[in-house]
């Protein structure tokens, strides 16, 4: 979570903080825990990291909240009692890979197929046990999740499904609060999250694009498109060095990523006439896809802004649902690397990102806040979509500078190149001229339907004192005001 606290007087500056409530490895985590069964890092109790989201929300509320905690949680209590199934949820539960889970596992079927058939759009879905859990959290605070009957049920379910999380793991969890990672882009101030998120990588890519004085007038020309793909490829290479700073003895390789000086060195390697094979960008390991992420951007009448990203990693997390509490367990341990185990692209893992007790795994999230040159609020932005997140946030920021409004900037087609596989995934709104031009420069182009759920961006922008908000239609999002 990135939080902008507005200035308290006309001559003062804002304060921007990050709250890191990323899941951590349990005390019994170790570098070889998934060697015998790599899939156990994604499915089952062993995939669950120690949850931190409630502690993160609690910390934000303690520091800056104005309404009682109970008032804030209560709407979720009521929602969980029953709501109408919308398009996105129906699409997910009907996907081929989840039908068996939803129909044949009683923990899931009682919720998602209560009459022996999968729920459809317009049906009422009831998360009764989750509603009771949330009601307890509303009354007792976030601590109710970490100690007591709710914690007992979570640990019992984790252990029953092969996990190693303990009560001590829950009790010992702590969030990290620090000043946001800060940079600039074309005289605007940018605040984002520290490693092990991809905030440093977002700054690096923007720093690379800042070298082009002619970027804005040219708009979405073939040359500019090629250039920002190249910036993304160097960004993905830089991301392969990112890890939890508390678990490395050499932070220099991470600290340098968001600096202007580092971009000066890398920029000399961007060639306008052609792209290159992955080894040219010096990556160290692979990246991970996920689709269980959600982002919210918000700003209030005083200019306080929040960009918050949360996730259970894959769709429906670890596919473990505790029937007592109604909680679906995450599979964040899948974001760690496993020694000697290659990913589907044949890439070997990073020694920087092996599982360890208390360690936070690498993440693609980039909840970001940007201020105008005069220090006033400009943009709160972030997204979901696994390894596509920071590249998509990057492209939306470029779109805004190319004159698009915030909705058009989000809805516009995107390109994605993460080095491996060696192809550029292009939304099918790009002209044949652009795509053919990219092919001539050596890019291997694959065209995909823009309406698929890939990355999903949410943003709130302020221009000339007017607030504009947009939520990505790719996941049926909406913007709301008050």
Tab-separated table of C-alpha atoms in Angstrom:
chain	number	residue	atom	x	y	z
A	1	UNK	CA	0.000	0.000	0.000
A	2	UNK	CA	1.276	3.466	-0.927
A	3	UNK	CA	-0.309	6.303	1.059
A	4	UNK	CA	-0.004	10.033	0.390
A	5	UNK	CA	-0.644	12.234	3.424
A	6	UNK	CA	-1.333	15.735	2.060
A	7	UNK	CA	0.527	18.843	3.302
A	8	UNK	CA	-0.781	20.404	6.487
A	9	UNK	CA	0.036	23.953	5.370
A	10	UNK	CA	0.500	25.776	2.029
A	11	UNK	CA	4.298	25.745	2.236
A	12	UNK	CA	4.650	22.162	3.472
A	13	UNK	CA	5.252	19.007	1.438
A	14	UNK	CA	3.235	15.840	1.439
A	15	UNK	CA	4.432	12.691	3.189
A	16	UNK	CA	4.195	9.409	1.312
A	17	UNK	CA	4.594	6.024	2.969
A	18	UNK	CA	4.436	2.386	1.984
A	19	UNK	CA	2.894	-0.293	4.149
A	20	UNK	CA	4.285	-3.704	3.231
A	21	UNK	CA	1.836	-6.403	4.300
A	22	UNK	CA	3.233	-9.012	1.918
A	23	UNK	CA	2.924	-12.628	3.035
A	24	UNK	CA	6.045	-14.249	4.487
A	25	UNK	CA	7.421	-17.763	4.602
A	26	UNK	CA	6.505	-19.808	7.724
A	27	UNK	CA	9.203	-20.625	10.272
A	28	UNK	CA	9.537	-24.126	8.810
A	29	UNK	CA	10.042	-22.859	5.245
A	30	UNK	CA	13.309	-23.846	3.576
A	31	UNK	CA	14.946	-23.639	0.183
A	32	UNK	CA	14.252	-27.268	-0.740
A	33	UNK	CA	10.662	-27.572	0.501
A	34	UNK	CA	9.173	-27.931	-3.002
A	35	UNK	CA	11.822	-30.079	-4.655
A	36	UNK	CA	9.909	-33.350	-4.448
A	37	UNK	CA	6.607	-31.823	-5.525
A	38	UNK	CA	6.940	-28.398	-7.228
A	39	UNK	CA	3.151	-28.098	-7.588
A	40	UNK	CA	2.820	-27.987	-3.790
A	41	UNK	CA	4.060	-24.380	-3.981
A	42	UNK	CA	0.819	-23.526	-5.803
A	43	UNK	CA	-1.836	-25.917	-4.489
A	44	UNK	CA	-2.563	-27.163	-0.967
A	45	UNK	CA	-1.640	-25.997	2.511
A	46	UNK	CA	2.101	-25.908	1.847
A	47	UNK	CA	1.510	-23.135	-0.706
A	48	UNK	CA	0.100	-20.701	1.860
A	49	UNK	CA	2.288	-17.884	3.099
A	50	UNK	CA	1.645	-16.246	6.478
A	51	UNK	CA	-1.095	-13.689	5.682
A	52	UNK	CA	-0.485	-9.998	6.327
A	53	UNK	CA	-3.267	-8.033	4.656
A	54	UNK	CA	-5.415	-7.477	7.748
A	55	UNK	CA	-2.367	-6.305	9.712
A	56	UNK	CA	-1.621	-3.882	6.884
A	57	UNK	CA	-5.127	-2.440	6.872
A	58	UNK	CA	-5.032	-2.239	10.657
A	59	UNK	CA	-1.754	-0.279	10.532
A	60	UNK	CA	-3.162	2.189	8.014
A	61	UNK	CA	-6.270	2.641	10.146
A	62	UNK	CA	-4.279	3.240	13.313
A	63	UNK	CA	-2.174	5.910	11.612
A	64	UNK	CA	-4.709	7.743	9.462
A	65	UNK	CA	-8.207	6.354	10.002
A	66	UNK	CA	-11.019	8.697	11.036
A	67	UNK	CA	-13.997	6.303	11.147
A	68	UNK	CA	-14.292	3.441	13.667
A	69	UNK	CA	-12.778	0.158	12.463
A	70	UNK	CA	-16.119	-1.626	12.855
A	71	UNK	CA	-17.832	0.842	10.528
A	72	UNK	CA	-15.275	0.088	7.827
A	73	UNK	CA	-15.492	-3.698	8.073
A	74	UNK	CA	-19.281	-3.937	8.453
A	75	UNK	CA	-20.127	-3.469	4.740
A	76	UNK	CA	-18.008	-6.541	3.967
A	77	UNK	CA	-19.851	-8.479	6.670
A	78	UNK	CA	-23.159	-7.663	5.016
A	79	UNK	CA	-21.884	-8.300	1.491
A	80	UNK	CA	-20.584	-11.751	2.408
A	81	UNK	CA	-24.042	-12.744	3.620
A	82	UNK	CA	-25.209	-12.712	0.033
A	83	UNK	CA	-24.685	-10.856	-3.232
A	84	UNK	CA	-25.494	-11.309	-6.896
A	85	UNK	CA	-22.994	-13.254	-8.977
A	86	UNK	CA	-21.475	-10.924	-11.560
A	87	UNK	CA	-19.869	-11.698	-14.922
A	88	UNK	CA	-16.265	-12.047	-13.758
A	89	UNK	CA	-16.939	-14.441	-10.870
A	90	UNK	CA	-19.239	-16.586	-13.004
A	91	UNK	CA	-16.630	-16.777	-15.742
A	92	UNK	CA	-13.988	-17.944	-13.295
A	93	UNK	CA	-15.966	-20.637	-11.514
A	94	UNK	CA	-17.094	-22.049	-14.873
A	95	UNK	CA	-13.540	-22.295	-16.225
A	96	UNK	CA	-12.587	-25.875	-17.090
A	97	UNK	CA	-9.768	-25.961	-14.556
A	98	UNK	CA	-12.076	-25.148	-11.638
A	99	UNK	CA	-15.229	-27.151	-12.374
A	100	UNK	CA	-13.959	-30.240	-10.534
A	101	UNK	CA	-12.992	-28.133	-7.499
A	102	UNK	CA	-16.327	-26.315	-7.392
A	103	UNK	CA	-18.526	-29.362	-7.944
A	104	UNK	CA	-16.684	-32.169	-6.162
A	105	UNK	CA	-14.945	-30.591	-3.165
A	106	UNK	CA	-17.583	-30.072	-0.438
A	107	UNK	CA	-15.720	-27.075	1.031
A	108	UNK	CA	-16.223	-25.288	-2.292
A	109	UNK	CA	-19.423	-26.816	-3.656
A	110	UNK	CA	-21.442	-25.710	-0.630
A	111	UNK	CA	-20.692	-22.117	-1.654
A	112	UNK	CA	-20.249	-22.136	-5.432
A	113	UNK	CA	-22.598	-25.004	-6.370
A	114	UNK	CA	-25.043	-25.226	-3.445
A	115	UNK	CA	-27.801	-26.925	-5.481
A	116	UNK	CA	-25.465	-29.297	-7.281
A	117	UNK	CA	-24.863	-26.915	-10.185
A	118	UNK	CA	-22.411	-24.062	-10.639
A	119	UNK	CA	-23.813	-20.632	-9.867
A	120	UNK	CA	-24.640	-18.450	-12.862
A	121	UNK	CA	-24.734	-14.702	-13.448
A	122	UNK	CA	-27.661	-13.299	-11.461
A	123	UNK	CA	-27.724	-16.070	-8.856
A	124	UNK	CA	-27.220	-15.225	-5.194
A	125	UNK	CA	-23.966	-16.397	-3.654
A	126	UNK	CA	-23.681	-16.659	0.124
A	127	UNK	CA	-20.415	-16.723	2.075
A	128	UNK	CA	-22.106	-17.207	5.436
A	129	UNK	CA	-19.107	-18.489	7.401
A	130	UNK	CA	-16.858	-15.772	5.972
A	131	UNK	CA	-19.481	-13.228	7.042
A	132	UNK	CA	-19.275	-14.543	10.616
A	133	UNK	CA	-15.478	-14.336	10.511
A	134	UNK	CA	-15.622	-10.744	9.261
A	135	UNK	CA	-18.161	-9.866	11.956
A	136	UNK	CA	-15.697	-11.084	14.588
A	137	UNK	CA	-12.910	-9.048	12.983
A	138	UNK	CA	-15.204	-6.005	12.919
A	139	UNK	CA	-15.837	-6.347	16.668
A	140	UNK	CA	-12.401	-7.471	17.870
A	141	UNK	CA	-10.017	-5.998	15.299
A	142	UNK	CA	-7.449	-7.548	12.992
A	143	UNK	CA	-5.875	-9.475	15.869
A	144	UNK	CA	-8.810	-11.899	15.783
A	145	UNK	CA	-7.307	-13.460	12.675
A	146	UNK	CA	-3.922	-13.993	14.279
A	147	UNK	CA	-4.865	-15.458	17.649
A	148	UNK	CA	-7.938	-17.275	18.891
A	149	UNK	CA	-10.613	-19.477	17.271
A	150	UNK	CA	-10.161	-18.063	13.760
A	151	UNK	CA	-6.415	-18.662	13.913
A	152	UNK	CA	-7.027	-22.165	15.289
A	153	UNK	CA	-9.251	-23.020	12.319
A	154	UNK	CA	-6.802	-21.619	9.773
A	155	UNK	CA	-3.840	-23.524	11.181
A	156	UNK	CA	-5.845	-26.740	11.436
A	157	UNK	CA	-6.862	-26.479	7.769
A	158	UNK	CA	-3.331	-25.616	6.642
A	159	UNK	CA	-1.909	-28.614	8.512
A	160	UNK	CA	-4.664	-30.936	7.273
A	161	UNK	CA	-3.804	-30.030	3.672
A	162	UNK	CA	-0.062	-30.556	3.975
A	163	UNK	CA	1.122	-27.162	5.217
A	164	UNK	CA	3.618	-26.209	7.921
A	165	UNK	CA	2.270	-22.858	9.151
A	166	UNK	CA	1.984	-22.531	12.932
A	167	UNK	CA	0.232	-20.361	15.484
A	168	UNK	CA	3.568	-18.678	16.181
A	169	UNK	CA	3.838	-17.726	12.516
A	170	UNK	CA	0.532	-15.880	12.726
A	171	UNK	CA	1.292	-14.259	16.061
A	172	UNK	CA	4.737	-13.062	14.958
A	173	UNK	CA	3.688	-11.465	11.664
A	174	UNK	CA	4.639	-7.787	11.344
A	175	UNK	CA	4.043	-5.207	8.632
A	176	UNK	CA	6.792	-2.868	7.483
A	177	UNK	CA	6.138	0.873	7.227
A	178	UNK	CA	8.671	3.217	5.626
A	179	UNK	CA	8.861	6.318	3.440
A	180	UNK	CA	7.951	5.399	-0.126
A	181	UNK	CA	10.611	4.770	-2.738
A	182	UNK	CA	10.906	8.095	-4.539
A	183	UNK	CA	11.916	9.097	-8.053
A	184	UNK	CA	11.027	11.635	-10.716
A	185	UNK	CA	9.741	11.467	-14.262
A	186	UNK	CA	9.627	14.594	-16.434
A	187	UNK	CA	9.694	16.789	-13.315
A	188	UNK	CA	6.862	14.907	-11.600
A	189	UNK	CA	7.516	13.201	-8.275
A	190	UNK	CA	6.883	9.465	-8.231
A	191	UNK	CA	6.325	7.433	-5.070
A	192	UNK	CA	6.166	3.663	-5.214
A	193	UNK	CA	6.924	0.511	-3.249
A	194	UNK	CA	10.326	-0.898	-2.327
A	195	UNK	CA	11.791	-4.313	-3.132
A	196	UNK	CA	10.706	-7.103	-3.195
A	197	UNK	CA	7.937	-5.431	-5.238
A	198	UNK	CA	8.626	-4.146	-8.745
A	199	UNK	CA	8.488	-0.476	-7.763
A	200	UNK	CA	12.240	-0.024	-8.439
A	201	UNK	CA	11.730	-1.546	-11.904
A	202	UNK	CA	8.906	0.869	-12.774
A	203	UNK	CA	11.182	3.792	-11.925
A	204	UNK	CA	13.970	2.265	-14.015
A	205	UNK	CA	11.763	1.990	-17.102
A	206	UNK	CA	10.503	5.561	-16.710
A	207	UNK	CA	14.091	6.761	-16.264
A	208	UNK	CA	15.006	5.085	-19.554
A	209	UNK	CA	12.125	6.749	-21.422
A	210	UNK	CA	13.021	10.130	-19.948
A	211	UNK	CA	16.146	10.119	-22.130
A	212	UNK	CA	13.996	10.706	-25.199
A	213	UNK	CA	13.226	14.416	-25.568
A	214	UNK	CA	11.084	13.726	-28.604
A	215	UNK	CA	8.911	11.122	-26.830
A	216	UNK	CA	5.858	13.301	-26.252
A	217	UNK	CA	5.497	14.988	-29.664
A	218	UNK	CA	5.874	11.696	-31.496
A	219	UNK	CA	3.125	9.949	-29.570
A	220	UNK	CA	2.580	6.300	-30.426
A	221	UNK	CA	4.918	6.151	-33.383
A	222	UNK	CA	6.624	2.929	-34.422
A	223	UNK	CA	9.907	4.179	-32.999
A	224	UNK	CA	8.431	5.135	-29.626
A	225	UNK	CA	6.636	1.798	-29.434
A	226	UNK	CA	9.875	-0.055	-30.098
A	227	UNK	CA	11.650	2.072	-27.501
A	228	UNK	CA	9.207	1.356	-24.708
A	229	UNK	CA	9.293	-2.371	-25.480
A	230	UNK	CA	13.072	-2.195	-25.121
A	231	UNK	CA	12.679	-0.314	-21.826
A	232	UNK	CA	10.358	-3.087	-20.618
A	233	UNK	CA	12.854	-5.770	-21.591
A	234	UNK	CA	15.595	-4.050	-19.617
A	235	UNK	CA	13.065	-3.629	-16.803
A	236	UNK	CA	12.368	-7.357	-16.705
A	237	UNK	CA	16.094	-8.052	-16.680
A	238	UNK	CA	16.509	-5.694	-13.706
A	239	UNK	CA	13.566	-7.323	-11.934
A	240	UNK	CA	15.391	-10.647	-11.878
A	241	UNK	CA	17.775	-9.186	-9.264
A	242	UNK	CA	15.028	-7.990	-6.923
A	243	UNK	CA	14.466	-9.805	-3.620
A	244	UNK	CA	13.650	-9.162	0.040
A	245	UNK	CA	16.345	-6.707	1.140
A	246	UNK	CA	16.467	-8.292	4.590
A	247	UNK	CA	17.727	-11.535	3.052
A	248	UNK	CA	20.681	-10.325	0.998
A	249	UNK	CA	24.138	-9.172	2.019
A	250	UNK	CA	24.530	-7.072	-1.118
A	251	UNK	CA	21.738	-4.549	-1.635
A	252	UNK	CA	23.687	-2.482	-4.174
A	253	UNK	CA	22.367	-4.472	-7.118
A	254	UNK	CA	18.823	-3.550	-6.070
A	255	UNK	CA	19.487	-0.025	-4.770
A	256	UNK	CA	20.928	1.065	-8.116
A	257	UNK	CA	17.936	-0.028	-10.221
A	258	UNK	CA	15.721	3.069	-9.687
A	259	UNK	CA	18.555	5.612	-10.007
A	260	UNK	CA	19.102	8.010	-12.916
A	261	UNK	CA	22.768	7.000	-12.996
A	262	UNK	CA	21.928	3.358	-13.633
A	263	UNK	CA	19.521	4.300	-16.409
A	264	UNK	CA	22.296	6.334	-18.033
A	265	UNK	CA	24.410	3.183	-18.238
A	266	UNK	CA	21.614	0.955	-19.519
A	267	UNK	CA	20.249	3.520	-21.983
A	268	UNK	CA	23.358	3.311	-24.133
A	269	UNK	CA	22.381	-0.289	-24.927
A	270	UNK	CA	18.959	0.548	-26.394
A	271	UNK	CA	19.151	0.368	-30.170
A	272	UNK	CA	16.526	2.043	-32.366
A	273	UNK	CA	17.015	-0.244	-35.342
A	274	UNK	CA	16.506	-3.647	-33.739
A	275	UNK	CA	15.675	-5.700	-30.678
A	276	UNK	CA	17.879	-8.455	-29.230
A	277	UNK	CA	17.821	-11.960	-27.809
A	278	UNK	CA	17.160	-12.258	-24.042
A	279	UNK	CA	20.816	-12.723	-23.071
A	280	UNK	CA	21.554	-9.203	-24.361
A	281	UNK	CA	19.567	-7.785	-21.412
A	282	UNK	CA	21.375	-9.956	-18.820
A	283	UNK	CA	18.423	-11.508	-16.940
A	284	UNK	CA	19.120	-13.956	-14.149
A	285	UNK	CA	15.867	-15.920	-13.814
A	286	UNK	CA	12.242	-16.199	-14.712
A	287	UNK	CA	9.046	-14.347	-13.830
A	288	UNK	CA	5.750	-15.704	-12.538
A	289	UNK	CA	2.188	-15.233	-13.801
A	290	UNK	CA	-0.748	-14.844	-11.452
A	291	UNK	CA	-4.376	-13.806	-11.755
A	292	UNK	CA	-5.720	-13.563	-8.199
A	293	UNK	CA	-4.750	-9.935	-7.644
A	294	UNK	CA	-6.865	-6.838	-6.981
A	295	UNK	CA	-5.926	-3.153	-7.002
A	296	UNK	CA	-7.747	-0.077	-5.717
A	297	UNK	CA	-6.767	3.573	-6.230
A	298	UNK	CA	-8.487	6.279	-4.199
A	299	UNK	CA	-8.226	9.982	-3.377
A	300	UNK	CA	-10.301	12.095	-0.987
A	301	UNK	CA	-11.330	15.750	-0.926
A	302	UNK	CA	-8.188	16.702	1.005
A	303	UNK	CA	-5.764	15.094	-1.448
A	304	UNK	CA	-5.037	12.056	0.696
A	305	UNK	CA	-4.458	9.231	-1.756
A	306	UNK	CA	-4.054	5.475	-1.503
A	307	UNK	CA	-2.883	2.896	-4.037
A	308	UNK	CA	-3.309	-0.590	-2.592
A	309	UNK	CA	-2.662	-3.965	-4.210
A	310	UNK	CA	-3.592	-7.259	-2.589
A	311	UNK	CA	-3.527	-10.805	-3.886
A	312	UNK	CA	-4.046	-14.495	-3.231
A	313	UNK	CA	-1.682	-15.142	-6.198
A	314	UNK	CA	-3.388	-17.643	-8.540
A	315	UNK	CA	-7.137	-17.682	-9.149
A	316	UNK	CA	-8.745	-19.005	-5.936
A	317	UNK	CA	-5.329	-19.041	-4.267
A	318	UNK	CA	-4.102	-22.416	-3.063
A	319	UNK	CA	-7.547	-23.929	-3.760
A	320	UNK	CA	-7.905	-24.521	-0.028
A	321	UNK	CA	-11.069	-23.084	1.522
A	322	UNK	CA	-11.447	-23.404	5.274
A	323	UNK	CA	-15.125	-24.255	5.816
A	324	UNK	CA	-15.132	-23.001	9.411
A	325	UNK	CA	-13.925	-19.459	8.741
A	326	UNK	CA	-14.881	-19.283	5.063
A	327	UNK	CA	-11.381	-18.021	4.237
A	328	UNK	CA	-9.678	-19.004	0.971
A	329	UNK	CA	-5.968	-19.500	1.625
A	330	UNK	CA	-3.367	-17.800	-0.572
A	331	UNK	CA	-0.633	-19.576	-2.537
A	332	UNK	CA	1.987	-16.828	-2.222
A	333	UNK	CA	4.755	-19.361	-1.574
A	334	UNK	CA	4.544	-20.036	-5.322
A	335	UNK	CA	6.242	-16.663	-5.865
A	336	UNK	CA	9.458	-18.073	-4.416
A	337	UNK	CA	11.951	-19.959	-6.583
A	338	UNK	CA	12.836	-23.630	-6.131
A	339	UNK	CA	16.515	-24.639	-6.518
A	340	UNK	CA	17.217	-26.689	-9.626
A	341	UNK	CA	13.629	-26.610	-10.851
A	342	UNK	CA	13.128	-24.921	-14.204
A	343	UNK	CA	9.935	-23.118	-15.056
A	344	UNK	CA	7.854	-24.043	-18.150
A	345	UNK	CA	10.148	-21.906	-20.295
A	346	UNK	CA	13.256	-23.870	-19.271
A	347	UNK	CA	14.623	-21.075	-17.098
A	348	UNK	CA	16.332	-21.858	-13.838
A	349	UNK	CA	15.483	-20.090	-10.583
A	350	UNK	CA	17.164	-17.248	-8.755
A	351	UNK	CA	19.217	-17.785	-5.604
A	352	UNK	CA	17.932	-14.366	-4.459
A	353	UNK	CA	14.365	-15.655	-4.191
A	354	UNK	CA	14.510	-19.057	-2.480
A	355	UNK	CA	11.981	-19.630	0.347
A	356	UNK	CA	13.180	-18.857	3.865
A	357	UNK	CA	11.447	-18.280	7.228
A	358	UNK	CA	10.026	-14.761	7.454
A	359	UNK	CA	11.068	-13.879	3.913
A	360	UNK	CA	8.855	-11.924	1.526
A	361	UNK	CA	8.761	-13.338	-2.034
A	362	UNK	CA	9.372	-11.336	-5.194
A	363	UNK	CA	6.308	-9.477	-6.466
A	364	UNK	CA	5.243	-7.636	-9.635
A	365	UNK	CA	2.968	-5.166	-7.852
A	366	UNK	CA	3.599	-1.417	-8.129
A	367	UNK	CA	1.014	0.643	-6.218
A	368	UNK	CA	2.196	4.121	-7.181
A	369	UNK	CA	1.344	7.758	-6.452
A	370	UNK	CA	2.552	10.661	-8.609
A	371	UNK	CA	2.563	14.379	-7.823
A	372	UNK	CA	2.668	17.347	-10.159
A	373	UNK	CA	5.832	19.427	-10.239
A	374	UNK	CA	4.329	21.816	-7.659
A	375	UNK	CA	3.748	18.926	-5.230
A	376	UNK	CA	-0.014	18.661	-5.733
A	377	UNK	CA	-1.645	15.273	-6.259
A	378	UNK	CA	-1.651	13.974	-9.841
A	379	UNK	CA	-2.184	10.207	-9.998
A	380	UNK	CA	-2.813	7.076	-7.918
A	381	UNK	CA	-2.349	3.954	-9.998
A	382	UNK	CA	-1.728	0.234	-9.815
A	383	UNK	CA	-3.004	-3.020	-11.174
A	384	UNK	CA	-3.285	-6.774	-11.233
A	385	UNK	CA	-2.088	-9.372	-13.703
A	386	UNK	CA	1.094	-10.979	-12.405
A	387	UNK	CA	4.204	-10.155	-14.381
A	388	UNK	CA	2.205	-7.783	-16.598
A	389	UNK	CA	1.431	-5.364	-13.783
A	390	UNK	CA	4.368	-2.975	-13.814
A	391	UNK	CA	4.656	-2.952	-17.610
A	392	UNK	CA	0.989	-2.049	-17.906
A	393	UNK	CA	1.225	0.694	-15.273
A	394	UNK	CA	4.247	1.981	-17.206
A	395	UNK	CA	2.282	2.108	-20.479
A	396	UNK	CA	-0.709	3.865	-18.897
A	397	UNK	CA	1.612	6.575	-17.532
A	398	UNK	CA	3.080	7.001	-21.033
A	399	UNK	CA	-0.441	7.168	-22.511
A	400	UNK	CA	-1.352	9.983	-20.141
A	401	UNK	CA	1.693	11.944	-21.235
A	402	UNK	CA	0.686	11.306	-24.856
A	403	UNK	CA	-2.513	13.250	-24.189
A	404	UNK	CA	-5.035	10.529	-23.364
A	405	UNK	CA	-7.532	10.949	-20.542
A	406	UNK	CA	-7.289	8.431	-17.725
A	407	UNK	CA	-9.992	6.133	-19.116
A	408	UNK	CA	-8.538	6.072	-22.628
A	409	UNK	CA	-5.051	5.559	-21.187
A	410	UNK	CA	-6.231	2.447	-19.352
A	411	UNK	CA	-8.415	1.049	-22.122
A	412	UNK	CA	-5.830	1.442	-24.883
A	413	UNK	CA	-4.151	-1.718	-26.173
A	414	UNK	CA	-0.919	-2.884	-24.584
A	415	UNK	CA	2.234	-4.727	-25.509
A	416	UNK	CA	4.046	-7.157	-23.245
A	417	UNK	CA	7.559	-8.589	-23.516
A	418	UNK	CA	9.015	-10.304	-20.446
A	419	UNK	CA	12.083	-11.720	-22.245
A	420	UNK	CA	10.816	-15.301	-21.943
A	421	UNK	CA	9.018	-16.567	-23.900
A	422	UNK	CA	10.755	-14.686	-26.695
A	423	UNK	CA	7.691	-12.918	-28.071
A	424	UNK	CA	5.779	-9.650	-27.797
A	425	UNK	CA	2.140	-10.146	-26.826
A	426	UNK	CA	0.243	-7.393	-28.668
A	427	UNK	CA	-3.404	-6.450	-28.208
A	428	UNK	CA	-5.304	-6.613	-31.480
A	429	UNK	CA	-5.880	-2.862	-31.758
A	430	UNK	CA	-2.398	-2.049	-33.010
A	431	UNK	CA	-2.174	-1.164	-36.677
A	432	UNK	CA	-0.607	-3.511	-39.201
A	433	UNK	CA	1.914	-0.756	-39.896
A	434	UNK	CA	3.122	-0.734	-36.280
A	435	UNK	CA	3.168	-4.514	-35.938
A	436	UNK	CA	4.946	-5.054	-39.250
A	437	UNK	CA	7.449	-2.360	-38.323
A	438	UNK	CA	8.157	-4.111	-35.031
A	439	UNK	CA	8.651	-7.402	-36.864
A	440	UNK	CA	11.183	-5.722	-39.143
A	441	UNK	CA	13.105	-4.695	-36.015
A	442	UNK	CA	13.235	-8.329	-34.920
A	443	UNK	CA	10.281	-8.526	-32.530
A	444	UNK	CA	8.371	-11.812	-32.558
A	445	UNK	CA	4.767	-10.595	-32.446
A	446	UNK	CA	1.786	-12.587	-31.154
A	447	UNK	CA	-1.577	-10.806	-31.477
A	448	UNK	CA	-4.199	-11.421	-28.765
A	449	UNK	CA	-7.764	-10.270	-28.089
A	450	UNK	CA	-7.719	-7.000	-26.142
A	451	UNK	CA	-10.769	-8.133	-24.131
A	452	UNK	CA	-9.004	-11.060	-22.468
A	453	UNK	CA	-8.134	-10.656	-18.785
A	454	UNK	CA	-4.408	-9.964	-18.810
A	455	UNK	CA	-3.343	-6.931	-16.782
A	456	UNK	CA	-6.039	-4.787	-15.193
A	457	UNK	CA	-5.306	-1.176	-14.193
A	458	UNK	CA	-7.152	1.174	-11.828
A	459	UNK	CA	-6.304	4.870	-11.574
A	460	UNK	CA	-7.454	8.198	-10.191
A	461	UNK	CA	-5.999	11.371	-11.722
A	462	UNK	CA	-6.311	15.067	-10.927
A	463	UNK	CA	-5.836	17.663	-13.642
A	464	UNK	CA	-6.601	21.388	-13.264
A	465	UNK	CA	-8.343	20.676	-9.979
A	466	UNK	CA	-10.730	18.092	-11.460
A	467	UNK	CA	-10.617	14.431	-10.385
A	468	UNK	CA	-10.987	11.720	-13.027
A	469	UNK	CA	-11.198	8.002	-12.209
A	470	UNK	CA	-11.282	4.871	-14.340
A	471	UNK	CA	-11.364	1.135	-13.728
A	472	UNK	CA	-10.285	-1.343	-16.375
A	473	UNK	CA	-13.163	-2.847	-18.362
A	474	UNK	CA	-11.041	-5.955	-19.004
A	475	UNK	CA	-12.174	-7.234	-15.610
A	476	UNK	CA	-15.529	-5.470	-15.562
A	477	UNK	CA	-14.278	-2.762	-13.219
A	478	UNK	CA	-16.096	0.462	-12.369
A	479	UNK	CA	-15.088	3.835	-10.958
A	480	UNK	CA	-17.068	5.300	-8.044
A	481	UNK	CA	-17.296	8.780	-6.559
A	482	UNK	CA	-18.967	10.411	-3.607
